[in-house]
Coordinates of C-alpha atoms in Angstrom, one line a residue:
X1 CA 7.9 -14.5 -10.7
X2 CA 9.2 -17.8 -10.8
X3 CA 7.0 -21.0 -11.0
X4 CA 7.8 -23.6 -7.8
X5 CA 6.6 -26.1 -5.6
X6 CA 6.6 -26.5 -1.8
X7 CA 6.7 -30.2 -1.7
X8 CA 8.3 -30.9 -5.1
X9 CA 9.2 -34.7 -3.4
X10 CA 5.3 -35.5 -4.1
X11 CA 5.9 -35.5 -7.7
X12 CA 6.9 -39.1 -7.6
X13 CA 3.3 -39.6 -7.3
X14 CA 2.5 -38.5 -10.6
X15 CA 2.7 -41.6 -13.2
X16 CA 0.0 -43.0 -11.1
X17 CA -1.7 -40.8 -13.0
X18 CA -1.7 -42.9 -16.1
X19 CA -3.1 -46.2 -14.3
X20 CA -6.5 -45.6 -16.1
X21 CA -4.9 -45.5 -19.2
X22 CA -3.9 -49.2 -18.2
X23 CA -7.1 -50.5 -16.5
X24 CA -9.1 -53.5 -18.0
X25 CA -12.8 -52.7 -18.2
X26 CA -14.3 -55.3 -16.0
X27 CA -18.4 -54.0 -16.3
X28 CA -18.1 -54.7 -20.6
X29 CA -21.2 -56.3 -21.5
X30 CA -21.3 -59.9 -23.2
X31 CA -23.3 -60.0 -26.8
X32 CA -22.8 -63.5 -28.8
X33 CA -21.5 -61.9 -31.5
X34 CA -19.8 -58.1 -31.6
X35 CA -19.6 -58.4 -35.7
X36 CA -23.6 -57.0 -35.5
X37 CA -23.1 -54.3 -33.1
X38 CA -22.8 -51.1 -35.0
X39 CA -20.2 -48.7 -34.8
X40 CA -20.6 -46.8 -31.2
X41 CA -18.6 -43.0 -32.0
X42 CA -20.5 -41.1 -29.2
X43 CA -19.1 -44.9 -26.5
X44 CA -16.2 -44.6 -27.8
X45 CA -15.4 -40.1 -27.0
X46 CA -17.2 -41.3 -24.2
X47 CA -14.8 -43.7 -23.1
X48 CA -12.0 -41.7 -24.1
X49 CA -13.3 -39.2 -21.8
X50 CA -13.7 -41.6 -18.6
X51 CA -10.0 -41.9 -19.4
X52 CA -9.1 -38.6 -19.6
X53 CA -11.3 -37.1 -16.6
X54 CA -9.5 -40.3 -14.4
X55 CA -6.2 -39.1 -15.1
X56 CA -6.5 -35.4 -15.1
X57 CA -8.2 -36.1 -11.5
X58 CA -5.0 -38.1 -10.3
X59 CA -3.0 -35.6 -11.8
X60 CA -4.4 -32.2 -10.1
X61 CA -4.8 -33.8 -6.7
X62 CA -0.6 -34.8 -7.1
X63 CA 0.3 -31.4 -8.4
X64 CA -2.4 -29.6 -5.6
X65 CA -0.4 -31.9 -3.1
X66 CA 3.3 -30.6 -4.2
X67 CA 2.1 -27.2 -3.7
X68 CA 2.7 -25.5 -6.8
X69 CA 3.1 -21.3 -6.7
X70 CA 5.1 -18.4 -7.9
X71 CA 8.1 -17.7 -5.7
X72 CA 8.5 -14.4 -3.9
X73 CA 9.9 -11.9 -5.8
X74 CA 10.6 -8.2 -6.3
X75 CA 8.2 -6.3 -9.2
X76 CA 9.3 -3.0 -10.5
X77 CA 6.1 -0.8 -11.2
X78 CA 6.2 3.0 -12.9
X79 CA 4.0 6.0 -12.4
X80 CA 4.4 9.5 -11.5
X81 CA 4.2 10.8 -8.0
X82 CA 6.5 10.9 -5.1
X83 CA 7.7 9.5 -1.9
X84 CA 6.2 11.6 0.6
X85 CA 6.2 11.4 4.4
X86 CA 3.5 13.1 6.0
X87 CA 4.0 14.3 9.5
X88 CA 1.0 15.5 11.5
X89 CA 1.2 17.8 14.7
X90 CA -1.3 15.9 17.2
X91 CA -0.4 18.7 20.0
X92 CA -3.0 19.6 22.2
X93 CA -3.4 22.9 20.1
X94 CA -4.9 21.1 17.7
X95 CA -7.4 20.0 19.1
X96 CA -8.3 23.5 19.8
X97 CA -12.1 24.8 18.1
X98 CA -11.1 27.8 16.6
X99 CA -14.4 30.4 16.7
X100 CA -12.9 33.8 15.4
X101 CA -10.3 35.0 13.6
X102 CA -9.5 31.9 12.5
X103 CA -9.7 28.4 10.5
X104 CA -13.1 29.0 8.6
X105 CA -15.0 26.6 6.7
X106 CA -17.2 27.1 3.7
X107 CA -17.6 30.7 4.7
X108 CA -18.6 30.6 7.7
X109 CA -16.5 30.1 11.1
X110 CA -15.7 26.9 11.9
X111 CA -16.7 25.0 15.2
X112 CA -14.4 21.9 14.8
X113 CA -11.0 20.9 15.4
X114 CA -7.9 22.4 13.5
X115 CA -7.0 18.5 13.8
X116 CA -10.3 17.3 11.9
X117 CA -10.3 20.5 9.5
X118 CA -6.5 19.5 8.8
X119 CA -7.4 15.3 8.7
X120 CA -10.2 15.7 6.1
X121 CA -7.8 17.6 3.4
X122 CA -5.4 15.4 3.9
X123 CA -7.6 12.5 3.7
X124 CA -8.3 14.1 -0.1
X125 CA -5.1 14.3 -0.4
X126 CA -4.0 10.7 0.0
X127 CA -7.1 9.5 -2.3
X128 CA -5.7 11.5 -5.0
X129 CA -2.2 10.3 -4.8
X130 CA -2.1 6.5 -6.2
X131 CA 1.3 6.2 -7.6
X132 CA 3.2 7.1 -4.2
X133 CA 5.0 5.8 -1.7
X134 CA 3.5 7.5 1.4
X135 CA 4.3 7.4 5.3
X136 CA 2.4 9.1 8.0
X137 CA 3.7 9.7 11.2
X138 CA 2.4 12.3 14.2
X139 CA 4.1 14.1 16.5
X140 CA 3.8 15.4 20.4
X141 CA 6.7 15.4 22.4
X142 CA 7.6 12.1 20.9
X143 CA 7.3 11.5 16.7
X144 CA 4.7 8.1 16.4
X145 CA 5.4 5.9 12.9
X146 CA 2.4 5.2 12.5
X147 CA 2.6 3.7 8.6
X148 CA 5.7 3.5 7.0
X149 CA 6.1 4.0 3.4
X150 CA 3.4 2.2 1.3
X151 CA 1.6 2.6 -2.1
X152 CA -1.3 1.1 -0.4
X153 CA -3.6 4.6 0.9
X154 CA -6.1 2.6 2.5
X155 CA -3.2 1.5 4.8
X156 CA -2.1 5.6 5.5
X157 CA -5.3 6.5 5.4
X158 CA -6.5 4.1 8.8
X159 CA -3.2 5.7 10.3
X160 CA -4.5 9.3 9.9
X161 CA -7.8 8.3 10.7
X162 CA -6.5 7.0 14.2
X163 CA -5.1 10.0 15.0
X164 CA -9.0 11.2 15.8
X165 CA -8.5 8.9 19.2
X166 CA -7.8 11.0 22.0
X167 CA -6.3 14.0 23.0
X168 CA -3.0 15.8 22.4
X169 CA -0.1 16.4 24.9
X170 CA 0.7 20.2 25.5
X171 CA 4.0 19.9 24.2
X172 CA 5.6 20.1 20.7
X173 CA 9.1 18.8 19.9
X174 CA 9.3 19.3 15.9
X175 CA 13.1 18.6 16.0
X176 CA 12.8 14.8 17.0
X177 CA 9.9 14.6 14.5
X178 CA 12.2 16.0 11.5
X179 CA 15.0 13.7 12.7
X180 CA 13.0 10.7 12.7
X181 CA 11.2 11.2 9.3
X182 CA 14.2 11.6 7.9
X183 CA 15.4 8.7 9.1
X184 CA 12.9 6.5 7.4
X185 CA 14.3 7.6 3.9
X186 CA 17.6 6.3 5.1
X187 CA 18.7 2.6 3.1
X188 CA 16.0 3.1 0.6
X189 CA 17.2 3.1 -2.6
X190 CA 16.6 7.3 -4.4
X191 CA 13.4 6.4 -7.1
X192 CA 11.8 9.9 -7.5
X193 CA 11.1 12.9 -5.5
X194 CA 11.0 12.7 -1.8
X195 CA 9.1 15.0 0.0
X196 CA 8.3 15.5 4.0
X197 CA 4.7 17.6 4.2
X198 CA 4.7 19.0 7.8
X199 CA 1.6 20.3 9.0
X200 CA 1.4 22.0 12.1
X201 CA 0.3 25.3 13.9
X202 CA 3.3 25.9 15.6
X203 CA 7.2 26.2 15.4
X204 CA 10.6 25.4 17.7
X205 CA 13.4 26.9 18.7
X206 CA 16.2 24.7 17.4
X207 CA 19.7 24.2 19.0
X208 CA 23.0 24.6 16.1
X209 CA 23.8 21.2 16.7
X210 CA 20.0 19.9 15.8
X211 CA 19.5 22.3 12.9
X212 CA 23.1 21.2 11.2
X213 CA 21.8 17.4 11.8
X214 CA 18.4 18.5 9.9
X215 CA 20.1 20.3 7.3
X216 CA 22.6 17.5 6.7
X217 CA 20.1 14.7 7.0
X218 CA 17.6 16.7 4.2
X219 CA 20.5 17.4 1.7
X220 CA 21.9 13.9 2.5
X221 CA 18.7 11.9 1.5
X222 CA 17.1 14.3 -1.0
X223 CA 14.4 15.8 0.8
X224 CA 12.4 18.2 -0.4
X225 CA 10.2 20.2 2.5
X226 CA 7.1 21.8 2.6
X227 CA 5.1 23.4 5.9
X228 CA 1.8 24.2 6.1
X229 CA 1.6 26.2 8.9
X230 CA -1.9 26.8 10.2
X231 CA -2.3 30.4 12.0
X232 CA -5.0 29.7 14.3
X233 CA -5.7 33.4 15.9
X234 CA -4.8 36.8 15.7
X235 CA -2.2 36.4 17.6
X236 CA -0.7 33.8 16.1
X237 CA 2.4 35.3 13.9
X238 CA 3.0 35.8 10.4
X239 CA 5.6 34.7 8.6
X240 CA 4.9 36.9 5.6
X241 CA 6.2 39.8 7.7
X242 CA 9.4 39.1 8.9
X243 CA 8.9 40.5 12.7
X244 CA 10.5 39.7 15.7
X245 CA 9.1 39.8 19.5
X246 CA 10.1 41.2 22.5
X247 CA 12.2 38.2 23.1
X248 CA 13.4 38.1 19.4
X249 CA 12.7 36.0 17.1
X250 CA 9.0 33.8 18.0
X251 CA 9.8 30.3 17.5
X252 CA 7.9 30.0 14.3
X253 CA 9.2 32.8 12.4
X254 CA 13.1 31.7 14.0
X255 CA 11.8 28.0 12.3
X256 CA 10.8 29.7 9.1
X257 CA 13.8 31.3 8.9
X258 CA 16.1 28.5 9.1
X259 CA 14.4 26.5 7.0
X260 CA 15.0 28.8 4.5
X261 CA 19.2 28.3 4.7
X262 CA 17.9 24.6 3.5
X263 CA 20.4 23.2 1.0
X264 CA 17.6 21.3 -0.5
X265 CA 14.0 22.9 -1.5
X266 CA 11.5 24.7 0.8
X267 CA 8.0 26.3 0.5
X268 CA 5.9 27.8 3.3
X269 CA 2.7 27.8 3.1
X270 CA 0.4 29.8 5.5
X271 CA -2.9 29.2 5.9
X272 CA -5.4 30.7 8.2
X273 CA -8.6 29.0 6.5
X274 CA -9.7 25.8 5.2
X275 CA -9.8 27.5 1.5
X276 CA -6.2 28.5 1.7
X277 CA -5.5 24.8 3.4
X278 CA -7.0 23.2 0.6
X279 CA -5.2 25.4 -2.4
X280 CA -1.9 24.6 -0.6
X281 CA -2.7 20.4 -0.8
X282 CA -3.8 20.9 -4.1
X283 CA -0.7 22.8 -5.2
X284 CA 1.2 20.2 -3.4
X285 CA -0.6 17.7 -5.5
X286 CA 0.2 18.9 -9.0
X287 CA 3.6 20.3 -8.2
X288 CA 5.2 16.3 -6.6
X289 CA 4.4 14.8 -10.3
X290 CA 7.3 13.1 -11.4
X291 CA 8.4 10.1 -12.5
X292 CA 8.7 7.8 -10.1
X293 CA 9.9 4.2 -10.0
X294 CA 8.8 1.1 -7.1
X295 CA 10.7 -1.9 -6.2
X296 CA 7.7 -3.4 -4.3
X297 CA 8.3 -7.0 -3.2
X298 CA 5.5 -9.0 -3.9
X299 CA 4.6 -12.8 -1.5
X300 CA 4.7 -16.1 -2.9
X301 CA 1.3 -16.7 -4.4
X302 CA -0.3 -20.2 -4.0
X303 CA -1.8 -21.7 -6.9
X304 CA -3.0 -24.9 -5.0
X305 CA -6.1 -24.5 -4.8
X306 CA -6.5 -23.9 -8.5
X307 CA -5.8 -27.6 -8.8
X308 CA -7.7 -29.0 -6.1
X309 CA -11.0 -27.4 -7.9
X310 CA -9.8 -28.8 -11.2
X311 CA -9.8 -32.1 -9.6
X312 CA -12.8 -31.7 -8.1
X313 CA -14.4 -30.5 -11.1
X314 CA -13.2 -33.6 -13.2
X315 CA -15.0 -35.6 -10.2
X316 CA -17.8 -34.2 -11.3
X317 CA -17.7 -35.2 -14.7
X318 CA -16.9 -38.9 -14.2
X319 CA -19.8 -38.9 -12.1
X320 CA -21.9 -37.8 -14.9
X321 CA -20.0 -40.2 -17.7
X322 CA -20.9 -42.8 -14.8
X323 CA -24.8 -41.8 -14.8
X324 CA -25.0 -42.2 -18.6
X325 CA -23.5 -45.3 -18.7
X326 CA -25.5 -48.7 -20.3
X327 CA -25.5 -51.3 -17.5
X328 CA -27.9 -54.0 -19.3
X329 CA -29.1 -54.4 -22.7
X330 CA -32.4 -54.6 -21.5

């Protein structure tokens, strides 16, 4: 990061600066003869250091003035991680408080949300994950960026904190949501593994024309996917036994299945407790550990103020060279 100045013009301003070097004491004090004054070493530093506090005063207040700073720039940090866009289901199913047969906690049956079960993990999640670039978005029957992608988690994690505001629409549509996050790794330049985490308790019925998009967009951009599907009942399906309904395939499983013609990677992982939920994040977490390399753009940082205190600092010390000074010899 390069040094600069806002206001270079008010540089002209600085060989006032040496004017006390030039300035005749006028408050010297008259004795008939100086050949019997002894020799004054601690007058003289401190006369040297009137000078020198006077001047450096001058020039910080010039150089706070020209607003000195290091231009913007673009930093390139290391670490090992991943880019990883997390998309949330907010549908009102989630919302639902499972009592049997489904999402437990700590042993016993849970009587919250899937969606607060779900938030809290991935909260965890997020904490442990330092070096990535992460996004959040949700989804209902429209996807909702909510943070793009960020190394900053405090930023992702007020995003999934909002999505604890309100209720959820009755209405899932997971093929914009896929589309749209992975859209956002479009014109980013490729600097690890990208990854979207999709967690959601349900599945869709995709058209050929939006499944080829998926599939092209995935391989196109890199993206790994994994889906944590939460089964929420007993009659939720499951996908570990490949069955089909009445009507054919149920929309999860037919999801499930095309996923797995990805040409880039795919892991399912079914949960139907907040044990299973929490192994899955947690193999997630050491599995996305590669290295990974961040062009972050860093602001223009202001160093003006760094001046301004010098300057007012050195105030203060001719102040005090002015409070020791001899005004009479009596």
């Amino acid at each position: 990061m390069r040094f600069d100045f806002v206001q270079p013009w008010m540089l002209v301003w600085l060989p006032l600066a040496l004017l006390p070097l030039w300035r005749k004491r006028g408050d010297t004090l008259s004795f008939s003869f100086i050949g019997w004054l002894p020799v004054d070493p601690v007058g003289g530093s401190v006369g040297f250091l009137w000078r020198a506090l006077a001047v450096a005063v001058m020039a910080c207040t010039v150089l706070g003035l020209a607003g000195p700073g290091q231009m913007q720039a673009q930093v390139e940090r290391t670490g090992r991680g991943a880019e990883v866009m997390i998309l949330l289901d907010r549908s009102s199913s989630m919302d639902a408080t499972v009592h049997t047969n489904g999402l437990r906690m700590a042993g016993r049956m849970s009587q919250e949300p899937k969606a607060k079960v779900v938030r809290d993990l991935l909260s965890q999640f997020i904490a442990r994950r330092t070096d990535d670039r992460l996004a959040f978005m949700s989804f209902s029957t429209v996807p909702i960026m909510a943070a793009p992608f960020t190394q900053k988690t405090d930023t992702v994690q007020a995003a999934l904190a909002a999505t604890a505001i309100g209720r959820g629409i009755p209405a899932t549509r997971m093929d914009l949501a896929l589309l749209a996050a992975i859209q956002e790794f479009e014109n980013r330049g490729y600097s690890g593994s990208r990854v979207i985490l999709m967690v959601s308790d349900g599945g869709a019925q995709l058209d050929e024309a939006t499944r080829e998009r998926i599939r092209a967009g995935l391989a196109r951009e890199k993206i790994g996917l994994y889906w944590i599907y939460i089964r929420s009942g007993p009659n939720s399906p499951n996908l570990g036994t490949e069955t089909t309904s009445g009507y054919g395939l149920g929309e999860e499983l037919a999801l499930h299945q095309f996923f797995k013609t990805l040409d880039t990677p795919y892991r399912l992982y079914q949960v139907d407790d907040s044990d299973a939920l929490a192994a899955a994040m947690a193999e997630i977490d050491r599995q996305q550990n590669f290295p990974l390399t961040i062009h972050e753009r860093v602001p223009r940082r202001d160093h003006s103020g760094l001046f301004y205190l010098a300057a007012l600092l050195c105030c203060a010390g001719l102040l005090a060279v002015h409070a020791v000074q001899m005004r009479s010899w009596k």
